[in-house]
C-alpha positions as CSV (number, residue, x, y, z in Angstrom):
1,M,104.2,82.0,126.3
2,Y,102.5,85.2,125.5
3,H,99.2,86.2,123.9
4,I,98.5,89.8,124.6
5,A,98.0,93.0,122.7
6,E,100.6,95.8,123.0
7,P,99.4,98.5,125.4
8,Q,98.2,101.7,123.8
9,N,100.3,104.7,124.4
10,A,98.6,107.6,126.1
11,E,99.4,111.2,125.1
12,S,101.4,112.9,127.9
13,S,100.4,116.4,129.0
14,I,102.3,119.1,130.9
15,V,101.2,120.9,133.9
16,K,102.9,124.0,135.2
17,T,103.3,124.2,139.0
18,E,105.0,126.6,141.3
19,E,108.1,124.4,141.1
20,G,108.1,124.4,137.2
21,V,106.9,122.1,134.4
22,E,105.6,118.7,135.5
23,P,104.9,116.2,132.7
24,Q,101.7,114.2,133.2
25,N,100.1,111.1,131.8
26,A,96.9,109.1,132.6
27,L,98.5,107.5,135.7
28,T,100.2,110.6,137.2
29,E,96.9,112.5,136.8
30,K,95.5,110.2,139.5
31,F,98.2,111.1,142.1
32,T,97.0,112.7,145.3
33,E,98.7,115.8,146.5
34,A,100.5,113.8,149.1
35,E,101.8,111.4,146.5
36,W,103.1,114.2,144.3
37,K,104.9,115.7,147.3
38,A,106.6,112.3,148.0
39,V,107.5,111.8,144.3
40,K,109.1,115.2,144.0
41,E,111.0,114.8,147.2
42,L,112.2,111.3,146.2
43,R,113.2,112.6,142.8
44,A,115.4,115.2,144.4
45,E,117.1,112.5,146.4
46,L,118.1,110.5,143.3
47,P,121.7,111.7,143.1
48,S,122.2,110.5,146.7
49,I,120.3,107.3,146.0
50,F,122.5,106.5,143.0
51,A,125.7,107.3,145.0
52,K,124.6,104.8,147.8
53,A,123.5,102.2,145.3
54,Y,126.7,102.3,143.3
55,P,129.5,103.2,145.8
56,D,132.2,101.8,143.5
57,K,131.3,104.1,140.6
58,S,132.9,107.5,140.6
59,P,131.4,109.8,139.7
60,A,128.0,108.3,140.6
61,P,125.6,108.0,137.6
62,T,123.2,111.0,137.1
63,S,120.5,108.7,135.7
64,I,119.7,105.0,135.6
65,T,117.2,103.0,133.6
66,L,114.8,100.9,135.7
67,W,112.1,98.7,133.9
68,G,112.7,100.6,130.7
69,V,112.2,104.0,132.3
70,E,115.0,106.6,132.8
71,L,115.2,107.9,136.4
72,S,116.9,111.3,136.9
73,T,116.2,114.6,138.5
74,T,114.6,115.8,135.3
75,P,110.8,115.5,135.6
76,N,109.3,112.7,133.5
77,A,105.8,111.3,133.8
78,K,106.8,107.6,133.5
79,A,109.6,108.1,136.0
80,S,107.1,109.7,138.4
81,V,105.0,106.6,138.1
82,I,108.0,104.4,139.1
83,L,108.9,106.7,142.0
84,A,105.3,106.7,143.2
85,K,105.5,102.9,143.5
86,F,108.4,103.1,145.9
87,A,106.7,105.9,147.8
88,R,103.4,104.1,148.1
89,A,105.2,100.9,149.2
90,R,106.6,102.7,152.1
91,S,103.4,104.7,153.1
92,L,104.8,107.9,151.4
93,N,107.7,108.0,153.8
94,V,110.4,109.4,151.5
95,A,113.3,108.3,153.6
96,H,112.1,104.7,153.7
97,A,111.2,104.8,150.0
98,A,114.7,106.0,149.2
99,D,116.2,103.2,151.3
100,M,114.0,100.7,149.3
101,L,115.1,102.1,146.0
102,V,118.8,101.9,147.1
103,S,118.3,98.3,148.2
104,T,116.5,97.4,144.9
105,L,119.2,98.9,142.7
106,K,121.9,97.1,144.7
107,W,120.0,93.8,144.6
108,R,119.5,94.1,140.8
109,D,123.2,94.6,140.4
110,E,124.2,91.8,142.6
111,F,121.5,89.4,141.2
112,K,122.8,90.3,137.7
113,I,119.4,91.0,136.2
114,D,120.8,91.8,132.8
115,E,122.4,88.4,132.6
116,I,119.3,86.6,133.9
117,M,117.3,88.2,131.1
118,Q,119.6,86.4,128.6
119,E,119.5,83.1,130.4
120,K,117.8,80.1,128.7
121,F,115.7,77.8,130.8
122,D,114.4,74.3,129.8
123,P,111.1,74.9,128.1
124,E,109.9,71.4,129.1
125,V,110.2,72.5,132.7
126,F,110.0,76.2,133.2
127,G,108.1,76.9,130.0
128,K,105.1,75.2,131.5
129,L,105.2,77.0,134.8
130,G,104.5,80.6,133.6
131,V,102.1,81.9,131.0
132,V,100.9,85.4,130.2
133,H,97.4,85.5,128.6
134,G,95.1,88.4,128.0
135,K,94.1,91.4,130.1
136,D,91.6,92.1,132.8
137,K,88.7,94.6,132.4
138,E,91.0,97.5,133.2
139,G,93.8,96.6,130.8
140,H,96.1,94.9,133.2
141,P,98.0,91.9,131.7
142,V,97.2,88.6,133.4
143,T,100.0,86.2,134.4
144,Y,99.4,82.5,135.3
145,N,101.7,80.5,137.5
146,L,100.9,76.8,137.0
147,Y,102.7,75.0,139.8
148,G,101.3,71.6,139.1
149,A,102.1,71.7,135.4
150,V,105.5,69.9,135.9
151,K,105.3,66.7,137.9
152,D,109.0,66.4,138.5
153,M,109.3,68.9,141.4
154,N,113.0,68.3,141.7
155,A,113.5,69.5,138.2
156,V,111.8,72.8,139.2
157,F,113.0,73.3,142.7
158,G,116.1,71.1,143.0
159,D,118.2,74.1,142.3
160,V,116.5,76.9,144.3
161,Q,118.6,79.7,142.8
162,K,117.9,78.6,139.3
163,F,114.2,78.6,140.1
164,L,114.5,82.1,141.5
165,R,116.3,83.3,138.4
166,W,113.6,81.9,136.2
167,R,110.9,83.5,138.4
168,V,112.6,86.9,138.3
169,Q,113.0,86.6,134.5
170,F,109.3,85.8,134.2
171,M,108.4,88.8,136.4
172,E,110.6,91.1,134.4
173,Q,109.1,89.9,131.1
174,S,105.7,90.6,132.5
175,I,106.7,94.1,133.5
176,E,107.8,94.7,129.9
177,L,104.0,94.6,129.0
178,L,103.4,97.7,131.2
179,D,103.6,101.1,129.5
180,F,103.7,103.1,132.8
181,E,101.4,105.6,131.1
182,T,98.0,103.9,131.3
183,V,98.9,100.6,133.0
184,D,101.5,99.9,135.7
185,Q,100.2,96.8,137.4
186,M,99.3,93.2,136.6
187,V,96.9,90.5,137.7
188,Q,98.5,87.2,138.9
189,V,96.8,83.8,139.1
190,H,98.5,81.1,141.0
191,D,97.1,77.7,140.1
192,Y,97.9,74.8,142.5
193,E,96.1,72.1,140.6
194,G,98.0,68.9,140.9
195,V,100.1,70.1,143.9
196,S,99.9,68.1,147.1
197,M,101.1,68.7,150.6
198,T,103.5,65.7,150.3
199,Q,105.3,67.4,147.4
200,R,106.4,70.4,149.4
201,D,110.0,69.7,150.5
202,A,112.7,72.0,152.0
203,H,113.7,73.2,148.5
204,Q,110.2,74.4,147.7
205,K,109.7,76.1,151.0
206,A,113.0,77.9,150.7
207,A,112.2,79.0,147.1
208,A,108.7,80.2,148.1
209,K,110.1,82.2,151.1
210,E,112.9,83.8,149.1
211,A,110.7,84.6,146.1
212,T,108.2,86.3,148.5
213,S,111.0,88.4,150.0
214,I,112.3,89.4,146.6
215,F,108.9,90.6,145.3
216,Q,108.0,92.3,148.5
217,N,111.2,94.2,148.7
218,H,112.1,94.9,145.1
219,Y,109.0,95.0,143.0
220,P,106.7,97.6,144.7
221,E,103.1,98.1,143.8
222,F,103.1,95.9,140.6
223,L,100.1,93.8,141.8
224,S,96.6,94.8,140.9
225,R,95.0,91.5,142.1
226,K,96.3,88.1,143.0
227,F,94.2,84.9,143.0
228,F,95.2,81.5,144.5
229,I,93.1,78.9,142.7
230,N,92.6,75.2,142.9
231,V,94.1,75.3,146.4
232,P,93.3,72.1,148.3
233,T,92.0,72.7,151.8
234,L,95.1,71.2,153.4
235,L,97.3,73.7,151.4
236,T,95.5,76.9,152.5
237,W,98.1,77.0,155.3
238,I,100.6,78.2,152.7
239,F,98.8,81.4,152.4
240,W,98.6,82.0,156.1
241,L,102.2,80.9,156.6
242,F,103.5,83.8,154.5
243,K,100.9,86.3,155.7
244,P,103.3,87.9,158.2
245,L,105.8,88.6,155.3
246,I,103.2,90.4,153.3
247,S,102.1,94.0,153.7
248,A,98.5,94.8,154.6
249,A,98.0,96.6,151.3
250,T,99.2,93.6,149.3
251,L,97.2,91.2,151.4
252,A,94.0,93.1,150.6
253,K,94.6,92.4,146.9
254,M,94.8,88.6,147.4
255,S,92.0,86.1,147.2
256,V,92.0,82.3,147.8
257,V,89.5,80.6,145.5
258,G,88.3,77.1,145.6
259,T,88.5,74.4,142.9
260,G,86.6,73.7,139.7
261,A,86.0,75.8,136.6
262,K,82.6,77.0,137.7
263,T,83.8,78.2,141.1
264,I,87.0,79.7,139.7
265,G,85.1,81.3,136.7
266,A,82.6,82.9,139.0
267,E,85.4,84.7,140.9
268,L,87.8,85.5,138.1
269,S,85.2,86.7,135.7
270,Q,84.5,89.6,138.0
271,I,87.9,90.9,137.1
272,I,88.8,89.2,133.8
273,P,86.4,89.3,130.8
274,V,85.0,85.8,130.0
275,S,86.4,86.2,126.5
276,E,89.9,86.6,127.9
277,L,89.5,83.9,130.6
278,P,90.8,80.4,129.6
279,K,88.2,77.7,129.3
280,R,89.9,75.6,132.0
281,Y,88.9,78.5,134.4
282,G,85.3,78.8,133.2
283,G,86.0,81.3,130.4
284,E,85.8,81.2,126.6
285,A,89.4,81.6,125.6
286,D,91.4,78.9,124.0
287,A,94.6,79.1,126.0
288,F,97.3,76.8,127.3
């Protein structure tokens, strides 16, 4: 379910450097000198990265499309934004960022992302679990994961791989709302209303662990903020359970919020305009 305006395209500019012409946009103009250095070094490594990611292809591709953006050794502002994500995720260590990109491209091929994007999921089950509605005060799309919306947990998590395919598809659909010119991140709200400790079985734990690994390793720097809301006291252990799997930078973007529209609204309205925030969370918007 979607209710969001299309992002506005920003005019790209071109900056001449000692190394030649470097296309710019609103996001690349915020890069630090160290980030630019890492991006350029990572860009130069792309032929080697593609060769490692697709060892069965001969010759190796000279360019690939990732999240709708073409990556190649030819300078491109949007591509620079994508490469910066991998560099930042690995503390600007180019060798580690290259390994992450290789791993991500291999994983996308093995996980069959293109096929997953065409897969149909039961709207009565998965259609209630994920909603994209509105934007925050900085233009980031806001995604809501409603874990208690479906009472039959077996229908959701009985087939762990099916759940993961849906979750990846939902993430990819959310990324389609990013223009990589003015906006390259999203806000996530994870709502645990109606979820109890007794509902968490081995399937749910396995799904949560694998999903955390997927997004940590293959979707770098897409998170602007993440809120865990309506989290019962006894379930706060979930957050701490996965803390060792989450980077410090990602952890700093996370907040565990209490229950009730007033409490949730007071926290979320600092980031999301009240007009965009659903009424169920203390806002004014008529949504889901």
